[in-house]
Coordinates of C-alpha atoms and ligand atoms in Angstrom, one line a residue:
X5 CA 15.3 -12.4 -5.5
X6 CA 15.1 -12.1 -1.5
X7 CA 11.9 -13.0 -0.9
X8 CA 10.4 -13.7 2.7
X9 CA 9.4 -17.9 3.1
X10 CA 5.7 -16.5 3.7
X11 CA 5.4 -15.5 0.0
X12 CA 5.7 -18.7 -1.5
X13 CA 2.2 -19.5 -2.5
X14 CA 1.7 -16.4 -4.4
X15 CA 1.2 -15.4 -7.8
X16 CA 2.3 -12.7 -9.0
X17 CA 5.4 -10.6 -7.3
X18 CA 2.3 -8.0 -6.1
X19 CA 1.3 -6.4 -2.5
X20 CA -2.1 -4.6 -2.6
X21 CA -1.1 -1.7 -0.3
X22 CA -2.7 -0.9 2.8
X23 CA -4.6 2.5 2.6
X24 CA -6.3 4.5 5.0
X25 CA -10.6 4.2 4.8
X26 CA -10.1 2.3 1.9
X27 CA -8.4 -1.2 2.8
X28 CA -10.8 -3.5 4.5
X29 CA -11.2 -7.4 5.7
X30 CA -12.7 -7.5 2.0
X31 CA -10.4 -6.4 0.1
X32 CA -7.5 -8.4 2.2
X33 CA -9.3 -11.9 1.3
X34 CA -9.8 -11.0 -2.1
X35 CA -6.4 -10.2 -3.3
X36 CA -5.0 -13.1 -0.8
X37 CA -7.2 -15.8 -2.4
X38 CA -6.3 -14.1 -5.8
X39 CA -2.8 -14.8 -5.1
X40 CA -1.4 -11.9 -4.6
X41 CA -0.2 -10.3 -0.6
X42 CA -3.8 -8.4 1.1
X43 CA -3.0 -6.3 3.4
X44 CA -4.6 -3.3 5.2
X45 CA -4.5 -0.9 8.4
X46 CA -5.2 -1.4 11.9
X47 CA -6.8 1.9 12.3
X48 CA -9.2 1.2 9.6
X49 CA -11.4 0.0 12.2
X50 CA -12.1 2.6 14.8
X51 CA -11.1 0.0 17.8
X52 CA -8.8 -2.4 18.8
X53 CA -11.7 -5.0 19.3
X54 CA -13.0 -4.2 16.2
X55 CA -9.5 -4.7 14.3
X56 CA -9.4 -8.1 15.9
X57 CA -12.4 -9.2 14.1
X58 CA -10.9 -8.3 10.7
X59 CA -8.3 -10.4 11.9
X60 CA -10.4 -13.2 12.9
X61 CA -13.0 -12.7 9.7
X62 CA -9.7 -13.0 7.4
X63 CA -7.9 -15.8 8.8
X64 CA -11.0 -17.9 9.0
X65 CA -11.6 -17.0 5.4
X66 CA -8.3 -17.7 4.0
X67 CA -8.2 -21.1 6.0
X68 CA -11.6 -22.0 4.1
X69 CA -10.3 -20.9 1.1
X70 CA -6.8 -23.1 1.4
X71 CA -9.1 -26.0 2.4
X72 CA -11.4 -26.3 -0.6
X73 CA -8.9 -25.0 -3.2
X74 CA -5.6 -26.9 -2.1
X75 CA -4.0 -26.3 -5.5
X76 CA -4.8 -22.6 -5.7
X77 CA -1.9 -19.8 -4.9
X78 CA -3.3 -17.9 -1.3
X79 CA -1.3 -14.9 -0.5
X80 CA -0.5 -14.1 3.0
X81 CA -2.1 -11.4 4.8
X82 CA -0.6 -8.3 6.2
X83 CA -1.6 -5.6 8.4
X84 CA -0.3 -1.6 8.7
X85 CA 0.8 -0.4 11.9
X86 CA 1.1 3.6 12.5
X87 CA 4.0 3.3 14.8
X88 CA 4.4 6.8 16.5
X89 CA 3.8 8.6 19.7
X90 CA 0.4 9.6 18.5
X91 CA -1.4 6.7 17.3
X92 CA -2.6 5.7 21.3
X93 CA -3.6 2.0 19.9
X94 CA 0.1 0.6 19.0
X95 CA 0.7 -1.6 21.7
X96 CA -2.9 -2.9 22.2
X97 CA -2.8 -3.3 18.3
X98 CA 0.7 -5.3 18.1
X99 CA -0.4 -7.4 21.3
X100 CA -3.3 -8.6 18.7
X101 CA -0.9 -8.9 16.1
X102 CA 2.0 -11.4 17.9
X103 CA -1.4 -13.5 19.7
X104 CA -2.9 -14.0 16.1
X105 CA 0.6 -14.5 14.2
X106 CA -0.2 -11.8 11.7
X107 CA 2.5 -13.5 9.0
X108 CA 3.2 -10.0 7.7
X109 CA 3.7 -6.4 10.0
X110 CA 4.1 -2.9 7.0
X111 CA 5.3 -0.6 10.1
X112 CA 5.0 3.2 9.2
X113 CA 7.0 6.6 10.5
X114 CA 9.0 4.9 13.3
X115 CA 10.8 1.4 12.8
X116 CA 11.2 -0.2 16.2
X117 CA 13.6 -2.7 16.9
X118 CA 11.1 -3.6 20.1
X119 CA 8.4 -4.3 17.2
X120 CA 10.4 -6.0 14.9
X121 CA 11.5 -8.6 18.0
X122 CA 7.9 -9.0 18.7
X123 CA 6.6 -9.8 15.6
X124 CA 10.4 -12.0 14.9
X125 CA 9.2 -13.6 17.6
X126 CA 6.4 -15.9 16.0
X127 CA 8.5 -16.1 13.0
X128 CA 6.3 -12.7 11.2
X129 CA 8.0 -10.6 8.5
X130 CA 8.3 -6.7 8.9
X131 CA 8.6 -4.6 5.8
X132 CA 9.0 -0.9 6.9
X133 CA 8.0 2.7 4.4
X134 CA 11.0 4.7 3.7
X135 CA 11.1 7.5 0.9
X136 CA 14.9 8.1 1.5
X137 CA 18.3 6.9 2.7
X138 CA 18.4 8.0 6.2
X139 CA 14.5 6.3 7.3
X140 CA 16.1 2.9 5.0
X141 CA 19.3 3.0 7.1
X142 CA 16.9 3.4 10.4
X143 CA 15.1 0.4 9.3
X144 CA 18.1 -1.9 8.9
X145 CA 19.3 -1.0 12.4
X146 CA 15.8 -1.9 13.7
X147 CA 16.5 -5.3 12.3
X148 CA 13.4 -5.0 9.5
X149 CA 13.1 -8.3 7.1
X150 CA 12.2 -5.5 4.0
X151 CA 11.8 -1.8 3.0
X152 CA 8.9 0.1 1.2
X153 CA 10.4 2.3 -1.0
X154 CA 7.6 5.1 -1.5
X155 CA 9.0 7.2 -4.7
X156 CA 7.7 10.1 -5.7
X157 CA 4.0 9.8 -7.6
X158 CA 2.7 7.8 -5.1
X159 CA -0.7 7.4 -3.4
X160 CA -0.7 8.9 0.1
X161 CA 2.4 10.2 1.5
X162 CA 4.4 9.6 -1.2
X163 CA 7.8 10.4 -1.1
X164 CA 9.7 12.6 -4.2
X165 CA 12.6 10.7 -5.1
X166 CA 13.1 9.2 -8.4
X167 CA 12.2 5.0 -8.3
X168 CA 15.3 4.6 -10.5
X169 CA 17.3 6.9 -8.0
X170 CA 15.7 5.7 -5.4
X171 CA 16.3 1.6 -5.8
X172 CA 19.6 2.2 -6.7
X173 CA 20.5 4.0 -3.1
X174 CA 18.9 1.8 -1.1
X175 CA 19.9 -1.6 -3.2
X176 CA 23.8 -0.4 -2.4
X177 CA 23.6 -1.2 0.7
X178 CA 20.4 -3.2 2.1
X179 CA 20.3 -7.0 0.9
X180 CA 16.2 -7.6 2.7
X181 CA 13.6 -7.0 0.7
X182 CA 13.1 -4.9 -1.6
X183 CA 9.4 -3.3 -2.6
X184 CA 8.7 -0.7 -4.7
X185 CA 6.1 1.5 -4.4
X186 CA 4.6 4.6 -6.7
X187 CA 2.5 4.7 -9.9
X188 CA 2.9 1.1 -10.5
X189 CA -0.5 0.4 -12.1
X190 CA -0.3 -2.6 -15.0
X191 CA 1.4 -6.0 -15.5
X192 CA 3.6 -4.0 -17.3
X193 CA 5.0 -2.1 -14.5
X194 CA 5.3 -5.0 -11.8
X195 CA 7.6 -6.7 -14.5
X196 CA 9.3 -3.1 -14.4
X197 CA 9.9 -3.0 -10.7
X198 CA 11.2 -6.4 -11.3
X199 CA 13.8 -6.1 -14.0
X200 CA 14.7 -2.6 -12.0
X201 CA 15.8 -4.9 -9.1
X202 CA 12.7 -4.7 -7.0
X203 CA 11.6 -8.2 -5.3
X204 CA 8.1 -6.9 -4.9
X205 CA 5.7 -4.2 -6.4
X206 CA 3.6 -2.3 -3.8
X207 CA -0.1 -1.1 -5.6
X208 CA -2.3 1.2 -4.0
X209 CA -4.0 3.7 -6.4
X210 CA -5.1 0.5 -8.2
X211 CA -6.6 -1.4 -5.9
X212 CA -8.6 1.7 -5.3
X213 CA -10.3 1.4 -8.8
X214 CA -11.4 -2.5 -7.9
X215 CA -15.2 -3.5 -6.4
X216 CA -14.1 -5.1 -3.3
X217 CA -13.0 -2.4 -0.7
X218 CA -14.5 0.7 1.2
X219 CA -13.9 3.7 -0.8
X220 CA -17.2 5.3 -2.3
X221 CA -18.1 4.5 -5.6
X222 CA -17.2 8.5 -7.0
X223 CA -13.7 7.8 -5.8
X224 CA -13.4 5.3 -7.9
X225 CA -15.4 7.2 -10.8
X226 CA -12.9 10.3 -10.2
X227 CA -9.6 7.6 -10.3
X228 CA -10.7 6.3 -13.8
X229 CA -11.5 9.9 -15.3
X230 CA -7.9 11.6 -13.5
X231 CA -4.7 11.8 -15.6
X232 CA -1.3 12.0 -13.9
X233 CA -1.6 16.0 -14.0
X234 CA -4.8 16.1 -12.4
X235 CA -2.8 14.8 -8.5
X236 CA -1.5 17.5 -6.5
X237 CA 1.3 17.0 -3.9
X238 CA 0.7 19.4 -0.8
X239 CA 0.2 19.5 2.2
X240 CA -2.7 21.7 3.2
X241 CA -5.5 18.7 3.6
X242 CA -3.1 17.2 7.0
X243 CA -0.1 19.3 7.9
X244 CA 2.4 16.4 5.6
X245 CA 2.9 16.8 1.9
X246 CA 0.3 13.8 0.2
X247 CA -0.7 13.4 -3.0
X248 CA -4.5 14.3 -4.1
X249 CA -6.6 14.5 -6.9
X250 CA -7.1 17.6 -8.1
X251 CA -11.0 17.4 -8.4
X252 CA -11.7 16.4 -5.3
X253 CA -9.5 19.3 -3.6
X254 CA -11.8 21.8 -5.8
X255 CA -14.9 20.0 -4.5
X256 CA -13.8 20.7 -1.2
X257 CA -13.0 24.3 -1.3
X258 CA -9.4 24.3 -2.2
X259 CA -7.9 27.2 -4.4
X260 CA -5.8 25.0 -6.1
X261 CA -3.2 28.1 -7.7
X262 CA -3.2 28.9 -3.9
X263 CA -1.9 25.4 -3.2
X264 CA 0.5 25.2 -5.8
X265 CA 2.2 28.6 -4.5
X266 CA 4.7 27.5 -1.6
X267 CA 4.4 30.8 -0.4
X268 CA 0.9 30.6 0.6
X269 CA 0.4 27.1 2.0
X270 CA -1.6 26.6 4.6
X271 CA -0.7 23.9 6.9
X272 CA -3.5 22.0 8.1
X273 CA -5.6 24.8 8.2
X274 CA -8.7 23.7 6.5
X275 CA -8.6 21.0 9.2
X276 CA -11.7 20.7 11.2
X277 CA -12.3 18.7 14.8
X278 CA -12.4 16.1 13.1
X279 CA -9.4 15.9 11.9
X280 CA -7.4 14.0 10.1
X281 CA -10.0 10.9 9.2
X282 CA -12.4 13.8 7.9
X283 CA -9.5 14.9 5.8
X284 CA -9.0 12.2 3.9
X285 CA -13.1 11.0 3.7
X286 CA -13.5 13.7 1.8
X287 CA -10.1 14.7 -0.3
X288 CA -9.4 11.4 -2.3
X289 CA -5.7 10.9 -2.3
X290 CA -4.1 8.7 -5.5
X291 CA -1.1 8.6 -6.8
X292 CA 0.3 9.6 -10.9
X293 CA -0.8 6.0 -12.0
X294 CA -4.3 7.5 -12.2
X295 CA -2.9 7.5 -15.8
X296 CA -3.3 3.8 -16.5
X297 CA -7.1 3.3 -14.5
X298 CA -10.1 3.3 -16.4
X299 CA -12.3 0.5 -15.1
X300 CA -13.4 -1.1 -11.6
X301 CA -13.0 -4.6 -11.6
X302 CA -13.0 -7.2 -9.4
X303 CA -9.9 -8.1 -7.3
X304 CA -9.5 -11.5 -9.0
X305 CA -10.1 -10.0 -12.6
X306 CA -8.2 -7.3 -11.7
X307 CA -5.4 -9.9 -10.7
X308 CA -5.9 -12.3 -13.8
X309 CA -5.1 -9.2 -16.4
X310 CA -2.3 -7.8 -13.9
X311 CA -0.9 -11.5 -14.7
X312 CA -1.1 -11.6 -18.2
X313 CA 0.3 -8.3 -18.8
X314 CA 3.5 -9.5 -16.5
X315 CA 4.2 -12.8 -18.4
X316 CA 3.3 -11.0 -21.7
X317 CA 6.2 -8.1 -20.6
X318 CA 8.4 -11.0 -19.5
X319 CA 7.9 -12.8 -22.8
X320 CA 8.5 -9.9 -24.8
X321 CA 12.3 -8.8 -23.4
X322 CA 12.9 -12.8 -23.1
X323 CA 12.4 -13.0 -26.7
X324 CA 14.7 -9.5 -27.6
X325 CA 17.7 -10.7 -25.5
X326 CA 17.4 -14.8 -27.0
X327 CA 16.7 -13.6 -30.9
Ligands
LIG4 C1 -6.0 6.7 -0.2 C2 -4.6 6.2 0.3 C3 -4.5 5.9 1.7 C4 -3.2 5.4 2.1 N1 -3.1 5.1 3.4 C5 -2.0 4.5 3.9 C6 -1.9 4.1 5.2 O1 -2.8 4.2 6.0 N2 -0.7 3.5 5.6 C7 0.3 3.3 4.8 O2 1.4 2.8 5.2 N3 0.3 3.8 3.5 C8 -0.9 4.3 3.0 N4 -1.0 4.7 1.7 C9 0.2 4.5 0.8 C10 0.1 3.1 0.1 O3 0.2 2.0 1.1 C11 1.1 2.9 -1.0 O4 2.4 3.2 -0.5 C12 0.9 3.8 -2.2 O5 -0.5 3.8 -2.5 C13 1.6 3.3 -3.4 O6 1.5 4.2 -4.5 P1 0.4 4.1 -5.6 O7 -0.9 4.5 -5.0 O8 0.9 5.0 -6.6 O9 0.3 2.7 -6.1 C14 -2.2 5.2 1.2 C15 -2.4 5.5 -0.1 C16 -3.6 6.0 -0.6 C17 -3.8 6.2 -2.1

């Protein structure tokens, strides 16, 4: 298992993804001081200043936490970082990042070596999104510590590889970390990831359906009632193929035969001013694990049941391959 020195006091082998409008300085502490890696985007808050605070609000937290629980697992914290030509706040964002010691940077579109230095330089660990070879191969000459592969059923931008495919690629020839990402929704499937070869399992669609975090309380109504054929992959809502649900796209005006006909997709075009952050308010993206959601419970009791499901997977093929 390659695992990064800052994951030692965890749990479980599980990072609560960063998503956009969702992921908040709540959610963060709450799968952290679950045990498990919190982690979510600097553009979640609308300003630089503002992102400091989260930063502030969940180091102080997690410091409290480790103080009066000394024996408890604490994940460390991570935070998302857009890195391309368009997202204005990179720098200021990063310069936040290296002064606070952020132990863990999840860099998306562009892996730069410049970032990876700068977050190396405190002793952080960057894990970088890839859905195929070529962004993987990018990554490594960046220097990253570990790669995000985002397979195909994923929440967001997924990718639309097969995991299987995909792990086996990108194991061949990078020896960092390895996270998979993609429908991973029970105890069941981090132990998957696992005995696939994955170090760590990357959740997002399921930390959706939890009480601690910012996404409306519909969202998470619509996540428990979807099944795996209600998320559609286009890209009409932001000009890039994303997975939504297929109910919230007809609440919003979309003719969903329309979208599923290549020939007639309209790129971005139902975007208004607003743009993309008025997208995704109102089109809830989530990936195929939709399939294995029915409930919305805490963070930690979310974590306690993702823990006995592992150890109960675990026990089961333990007991196959010794009997
Ligand atoms: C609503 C939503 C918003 C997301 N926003 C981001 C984001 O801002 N940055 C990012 O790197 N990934 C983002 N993702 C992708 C997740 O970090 C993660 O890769 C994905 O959710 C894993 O697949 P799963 O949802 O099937 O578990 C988002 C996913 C969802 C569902």
């Amino acid at each position: 298992m390659t695992v990064p020195e800052i994951f030692k006091n965890t749990r479980l082998p599980v990072v609560a993804a960063p998503m956009f409008l969702v992921s908040d300085d709540r959610m963060t502490i709450a799968s952290c001081t679950s045990g498990i890696v919190g982690t979510f985007p600097a553009l979640n808050q609308l300003t630089t200043e503002g992102f400091e605070q989260w930063v502030i609000n969940i180091k102080e937290a997690l410091a409290a936490f480790q103080q009066e629980h000394p024996d408890k697992p604490c994940g460390p914290y991570g935070v998302n970082l857009i890195v391309h030509r368009s997202n204005p706040r990179v720098q200021a964002d990063l310069e936040i990042c290296v002064k606070h010691q952020v132990p863990l940077i999840i860099t998306s579109l562009g892996a730069v070596k410049d970032v990876v230095e700068a977050v190396h330089s405190y002793g952080g660990v960057v894990f970088h999104d890839i859905t195929n070879r070529r962004h993987a191969e990018k990554a490594m000459e960046a220097g990253v510590d570990g790669v995000i592969l985002v397979s195909g059923g994923a929440g967001g931008h997924a990718g639309t590889l097969n995991p299987f495919a995909l792990l086996s690629e990108i194991k061949s020839f990078f020896d960092g970390t390895i996270l998979l990402a993609g429908s991973l929704s029970t105890g069941r499937d981090v132990a998957a990831a696992r005995a696939m070869g994955a170090d760590l399992a990357y959740m997002g669609t399921r930390f959706i359906a939890a009480k601690e975090n910012n996404a409306p309380e519909a969202y998470k109504e619509m996540i428990c009632e979807a099944c795996a054929q209600d998320i559609v992959y286009t890209p009409s809502v932001s000009g890039v193929p994303a997975n939504f649900m297929r109910q919230s796209l007809i609440q919003n005006g979309f003719d969903i035969e329309k979208l599923m006909d290549p020939a007639s997709v309209d790129f971005g075009k139902k975007l208004t001013v607003d743009g993309e952050a008025q997208a995704w308010k109102n089109i809830w993206s989530a990936g195929h694990g939709v399939s294995a959601i029915d409930d919305v419970p805490t963070i930690s009791e979310l974590v306690d049941r993702l823990e006995e499901e592992y150890r109960e997977a675990i026990r089961e093929l333990a007991e196959e391959v010794t009997s």
